Amino acid sequence: METDPTLDDAHDIPWPVRRRLLRTGPIRRAWWLQRVPAVFVDVVLHFLVAAVAAAVVDPGSGVAYTITLFVVYIATSFVHRVFLQRWWGATIGRLLVGLRCADPRTGRAPTLRRLAFGWLYGLLATVAEALP
């Protein structure tokens, strides 16, 4: 049985990069009409979980409600965007529109560390944008 020598890995190619990944070309960036609904679904999901948790803690709209809403939103966002995205390969919003998350260098699912730093960067960018 003959094998195709182009399927073998060369010694000069770094470990995570495979020849098949080199033949497939670069990973295309998703179109904005796919990304926007995915982000919208994710944000609404985070807010709904936070609103339900805050309503359980304080049925009124007091300070406890607002603090709980904020803390649970941040925690839900972190768990969803880091742990569940690492496990499923995409967030729920991305899965619904048919997208997946990939490391642009390797084409594989990003590491937990890369997802956590990406989430933290997004949080800091949002806070920096909101400040005067």
Coordinates of N, CA and C in Angstrom, one line a residue:
M1 N 0.8 -1.2 0.0 CA 0.0 0.0 0.0 C 0.9 1.2 0.0
E2 N 0.7 2.1 -0.9 CA 1.4 3.4 -1.0 C 0.8 4.4 -0.1
T3 N 1.7 5.3 0.4 CA 1.2 6.4 1.2 C 1.6 7.7 0.6
D4 N 0.9 8.7 0.8 CA 1.1 10.0 0.2 C 2.2 10.7 1.1
P5 N 3.4 11.0 0.6 CA 4.4 11.7 1.4 C 4.0 13.1 1.8
T6 N 3.1 13.7 1.2 CA 2.7 15.1 1.6 C 1.9 15.1 2.9
L7 N 1.3 13.9 3.3 CA 0.6 13.8 4.5 C 1.5 13.7 5.7
D8 N 2.7 13.4 5.5 CA 3.6 13.3 6.7 C 4.1 14.6 7.1
D9 N 4.4 14.7 8.4 CA 4.9 16.0 9.0 C 6.4 16.1 8.7
A10 N 6.8 17.3 8.3 CA 8.2 17.5 8.1 C 8.9 17.9 9.4
H11 N 10.2 17.7 9.5 CA 10.9 18.1 10.8 C 11.0 19.6 11.0
D12 N 11.0 20.3 9.9 CA 11.2 21.8 10.1 C 9.9 22.5 10.4
I13 N 8.7 21.9 10.4 CA 7.5 22.5 10.7 C 7.2 22.4 12.2
P14 N 6.8 23.5 12.9 CA 6.6 23.4 14.3 C 5.5 22.4 14.6
W15 N 5.5 21.9 15.9 CA 4.6 20.8 16.2 C 3.2 21.0 16.0
P16 N 2.6 22.2 16.4 CA 1.1 22.3 16.3 C 0.7 22.4 14.8
V17 N 1.5 22.8 13.9 CA 1.1 23.0 12.5 C 1.3 21.7 11.8
R18 N 0.3 21.3 11.1 CA 0.3 20.0 10.3 C 0.3 20.4 8.8
R19 N 0.8 19.5 8.0 CA 0.8 19.8 6.6 C -0.6 20.0 6.0
R20 N -1.5 19.2 6.5 CA -2.9 19.4 6.0 C -3.4 20.8 6.3
L21 N -3.0 21.3 7.4 CA -3.4 22.7 7.8 C -2.8 23.7 6.8
L22 N -1.6 23.4 6.4 CA -0.9 24.3 5.4 C -1.6 24.3 4.1
R23 N -2.2 23.1 3.7 CA -2.8 23.0 2.4 C -4.2 23.6 2.4
T24 N -4.9 23.7 3.5 CA -6.2 24.2 3.6 C -6.3 25.7 3.5
G25 N -5.2 26.4 3.7 CA -5.2 27.8 3.6 C -5.5 28.5 4.9
P26 N -5.5 29.8 4.9 CA -5.8 30.5 6.2 C -7.3 30.4 6.6
I27 N -7.5 30.5 7.9 CA -8.9 30.5 8.4 C -9.6 31.8 8.0
R28 N -10.7 31.7 7.4 CA -11.5 32.9 7.0 C -12.2 33.5 8.3
R29 N -12.2 34.8 8.3 CA -12.9 35.5 9.4 C -14.4 35.5 9.1
A30 N -15.2 35.3 10.1 CA -16.6 35.2 9.9 C -17.2 36.6 9.4
W31 N -18.2 36.6 8.7 CA -18.8 37.8 8.2 C -19.5 38.5 9.3
W32 N -19.6 39.8 9.3 CA -20.2 40.5 10.5 C -21.6 40.2 10.7
L33 N -22.3 39.8 9.6 CA -23.7 39.4 9.8 C -23.9 38.1 10.5
Q34 N -22.8 37.4 10.7 CA -22.8 36.2 11.5 C -22.4 36.5 12.9
R35 N -21.4 37.4 13.0 CA -20.8 37.7 14.3 C -21.8 38.5 15.2
V36 N -22.4 39.4 14.6 CA -23.3 40.3 15.4 C -24.5 39.5 16.1
P37 N -25.2 38.7 15.3 CA -26.3 37.9 16.0 C -25.7 36.9 17.1
A38 N -24.5 36.4 16.8 CA -23.9 35.5 17.8 C -23.6 36.2 19.1
V39 N -23.0 37.4 19.0 CA -22.7 38.2 20.2 C -24.0 38.6 20.9
F40 N -25.0 39.0 20.1 CA -26.3 39.4 20.7 C -26.9 38.3 21.5
V41 N -26.9 37.1 21.0 CA -27.5 35.9 21.7 C -26.7 35.7 23.0
D42 N -25.4 35.8 22.9 CA -24.6 35.6 24.1 C -24.8 36.6 25.2
V43 N -24.9 37.9 24.8 CA -25.1 39.0 25.8 C -26.5 38.8 26.4
V44 N -27.5 38.5 25.6 CA -28.9 38.3 26.1 C -28.9 37.1 27.1
L45 N -28.2 36.1 26.7 CA -28.2 34.9 27.6 C -27.5 35.2 28.9
H46 N -26.4 35.9 28.9 CA -25.7 36.3 30.1 C -26.6 37.2 31.0
F47 N -27.3 38.2 30.3 CA -28.2 39.1 31.0 C -29.4 38.3 31.7
L48 N -30.0 37.4 30.9 CA -31.1 36.7 31.5 C -30.7 35.8 32.7
V49 N -29.6 35.2 32.7 CA -29.1 34.4 33.8 C -28.9 35.4 35.0
A50 N -28.3 36.5 34.7 CA -28.0 37.5 35.8 C -29.3 38.1 36.4
A51 N -30.3 38.4 35.5 CA -31.5 38.9 35.9 C -32.3 38.0 36.8
V52 N -32.3 36.7 36.4 CA -33.0 35.7 37.2 C -32.4 35.6 38.6
A53 N -31.0 35.5 38.6 CA -30.3 35.4 39.9 C -30.5 36.6 40.8
A54 N -30.5 37.8 40.2 CA -30.7 39.0 40.9 C -32.2 39.1 41.5
A55 N -33.1 38.6 40.7 CA -34.5 38.6 41.1 C -34.7 37.7 42.3
V56 N -34.0 36.6 42.3 CA -34.1 35.6 43.4 C -33.5 36.2 44.7
V57 N -32.4 36.9 44.6 CA -31.7 37.5 45.7 C -32.5 38.7 46.3
D58 N -32.9 39.6 45.4 CA -33.7 40.8 45.9 C -34.8 41.1 44.8
P59 N -36.0 40.7 45.2 CA -37.1 40.9 44.2 C -37.4 42.4 43.8
G60 N -37.0 43.3 44.7 CA -37.1 44.7 44.4 C -36.0 45.2 43.5
S61 N -35.9 46.5 43.2 CA -34.8 46.9 42.4 C -33.8 47.8 43.2
G62 N -33.4 47.2 44.3 CA -32.5 47.9 45.2 C -31.1 47.8 44.9
V63 N -30.2 48.1 45.8 CA -28.8 48.1 45.6 C -28.3 46.6 45.5
A64 N -28.9 45.7 46.3 CA -28.5 44.3 46.3 C -28.9 43.7 44.9
Y65 N -30.0 44.1 44.3 CA -30.4 43.7 43.0 C -29.3 44.1 41.9
T66 N -28.9 45.3 42.0 CA -28.0 45.9 41.0 C -26.6 45.2 41.2
I67 N -26.1 45.0 42.4 CA -24.8 44.4 42.6 C -24.9 42.9 42.2
T68 N -25.9 42.2 42.5 CA -26.1 40.8 42.1 C -26.1 40.7 40.6
L69 N -26.9 41.6 40.0 CA -27.0 41.6 38.5 C -25.6 41.7 37.9
F70 N -24.8 42.7 38.4 CA -23.5 43.0 37.8 C -22.6 41.8 38.0
V71 N -22.5 41.3 39.3 CA -21.6 40.2 39.6 C -21.9 38.9 38.9
V72 N -23.2 38.6 38.8 CA -23.6 37.3 38.2 C -23.4 37.4 36.6
Y73 N -23.6 38.6 36.1 CA -23.4 38.8 34.7 C -21.9 38.6 34.3
I74 N -21.0 39.1 35.1 CA -19.6 39.0 34.9 C -19.2 37.5 35.0
A75 N -19.7 36.8 36.1 CA -19.4 35.4 36.3 C -19.9 34.5 35.2
T76 N -21.2 34.8 34.8 CA -21.8 34.0 33.7 C -21.0 34.2 32.4
S77 N -20.6 35.4 32.1 CA -19.9 35.7 30.9 C -18.6 35.0 30.9
F78 N -17.9 35.0 32.1 CA -16.6 34.3 32.1 C -16.7 32.8 31.9
V79 N -17.7 32.2 32.6 CA -17.9 30.7 32.5 C -18.3 30.4 31.1
H80 N -19.2 31.1 30.5 CA -19.6 30.8 29.2 C -18.6 31.0 28.1
R81 N -17.9 32.2 28.2 CA -16.9 32.6 27.1 C -15.6 31.9 27.3
V82 N -15.3 31.3 28.5 CA -14.0 30.6 28.6 C -14.2 29.1 28.7
F83 N -14.9 28.6 29.8 CA -15.0 27.2 30.0 C -15.9 26.5 29.0
L84 N -17.1 27.0 28.8 CA -18.0 26.3 27.8 C -17.5 26.5 26.4
Q85 N -16.9 27.6 26.1 CA -16.4 27.8 24.7 C -15.2 26.8 24.5
R86 N -14.4 26.6 25.5 CA -13.3 25.6 25.4 C -13.8 24.2 25.2
W87 N -14.9 23.9 25.9 CA -15.5 22.6 25.9 C -16.2 22.3 24.6
W88 N -17.0 23.2 24.1 CA -17.9 23.0 22.9 C -17.2 23.5 21.7
G89 N -16.2 24.4 21.8 CA -15.5 24.9 20.6 C -16.2 26.2 20.1
A90 N -17.2 26.7 20.8 CA -17.9 27.9 20.4 C -18.9 28.2 21.5
T91 N -19.3 29.5 21.6 CA -20.3 29.9 22.5 C -21.7 29.5 22.0
I92 N -22.7 29.6 22.8 CA -24.0 29.2 22.3 C -24.5 30.0 21.1
G93 N -24.2 31.3 21.2 CA -24.5 32.2 20.0 C -23.8 31.8 18.8
R94 N -22.5 31.5 18.9 CA -21.8 31.0 17.7 C -22.3 29.7 17.2
L95 N -22.6 28.8 18.1 CA -23.2 27.5 17.6 C -24.5 27.7 16.9
L96 N -25.3 28.6 17.3 CA -26.6 28.8 16.7 C -26.5 29.4 15.3
V97 N -25.4 30.2 15.0 CA -25.2 30.7 13.7 C -24.2 30.0 12.8
G98 N -23.7 28.9 13.4 CA -22.8 28.0 12.7 C -21.3 28.4 12.6
L99 N -20.9 29.1 13.7 CA -19.5 29.5 13.7 C -18.7 28.6 14.8
R100 N -17.4 28.6 14.7 CA -16.6 28.0 15.7 C -15.4 28.9 16.0
C101 N -14.8 28.6 17.1 CA -13.7 29.4 17.5 C -12.4 28.6 17.2
A102 N -11.5 29.3 16.6 CA -10.2 28.6 16.2 C -9.0 29.5 16.4
D103 N -7.9 29.0 16.8 CA -6.7 29.7 17.0 C -6.2 30.0 15.5
P104 N -6.0 31.2 15.2 CA -5.6 31.5 13.8 C -4.2 31.0 13.4
R105 N -3.3 30.7 14.4 CA -2.0 30.1 14.1 C -2.1 28.6 13.8
T106 N -2.9 27.9 14.5 CA -2.9 26.4 14.3 C -4.2 25.9 13.7
G107 N -5.3 26.6 13.8 CA -6.6 26.1 13.3 C -7.3 25.3 14.3
R108 N -6.7 25.1 15.4 CA -7.3 24.2 16.5 C -8.1 25.1 17.4
A109 N -8.8 24.5 18.3 CA -9.5 25.3 19.4 C -8.5 26.0 20.3
P110 N -8.8 27.2 20.6 CA -7.9 28.0 21.5 C -7.7 27.3 22.9
T111 N -6.6 27.6 23.5 CA -6.4 27.0 24.8 C -7.2 27.8 25.8
L112 N -7.3 27.2 27.0 CA -8.1 27.9 28.1 C -7.4 29.2 28.5
R113 N -6.1 29.2 28.5 CA -5.4 30.5 28.8 C -5.7 31.6 27.8
R114 N -5.7 31.2 26.5 CA -5.9 32.2 25.5 C -7.4 32.7 25.5
L115 N -8.3 31.9 25.8 CA -9.7 32.3 26.0 C -9.9 33.2 27.2
A116 N -9.2 32.9 28.3 CA -9.3 33.7 29.5 C -8.7 35.1 29.3
F117 N -7.5 35.1 28.6 CA -7.0 36.4 28.3 C -7.8 37.2 27.3
G118 N -8.4 36.6 26.4 CA -9.3 37.2 25.4 C -10.5 37.8 26.1
W119 N -11.1 37.0 27.1 CA -12.2 37.5 27.9 C -11.8 38.7 28.7
L120 N -10.7 38.6 29.4 CA -10.2 39.7 30.2 C -9.9 41.0 29.4
Y121 N -9.4 40.8 28.2 CA -9.1 42.0 27.3 C -10.4 42.6 26.9
G122 N -11.4 41.8 26.6 CA -12.7 42.3 26.2 C -13.4 43.1 27.4
L123 N -13.2 42.6 28.6 CA -13.8 43.2 29.8 C -13.1 44.6 30.0
L124 N -11.8 44.6 29.9 CA -11.0 45.8 30.1 C -11.3 46.9 29.0
A125 N -11.4 46.4 27.8 CA -11.8 47.3 26.7 C -13.1 47.9 26.9
T126 N -14.1 47.1 27.4 CA -15.4 47.6 27.6 C -15.4 48.7 28.7
V127 N -14.7 48.4 29.8 CA -14.6 49.4 30.9 C -13.9 50.6 30.5
A128 N -12.8 50.5 29.7 CA -12.1 51.7 29.2 C -13.0 52.5 28.3
E129 N -13.8 51.9 27.5 CA -14.7 52.6 26.6 C -15.8 53.3 27.4
A130 N -16.2 52.7 28.5 CA -17.3 53.3 29.2 C -16.9 54.5 30.1
L131 N -15.6 54.5 30.4 CA -15.1 55.6 31.3 C -15.0 56.9 30.4
P132 N -15.2 58.0 31.1 CA -15.1 59.3 30.3 C -13.7 59.7 30.0

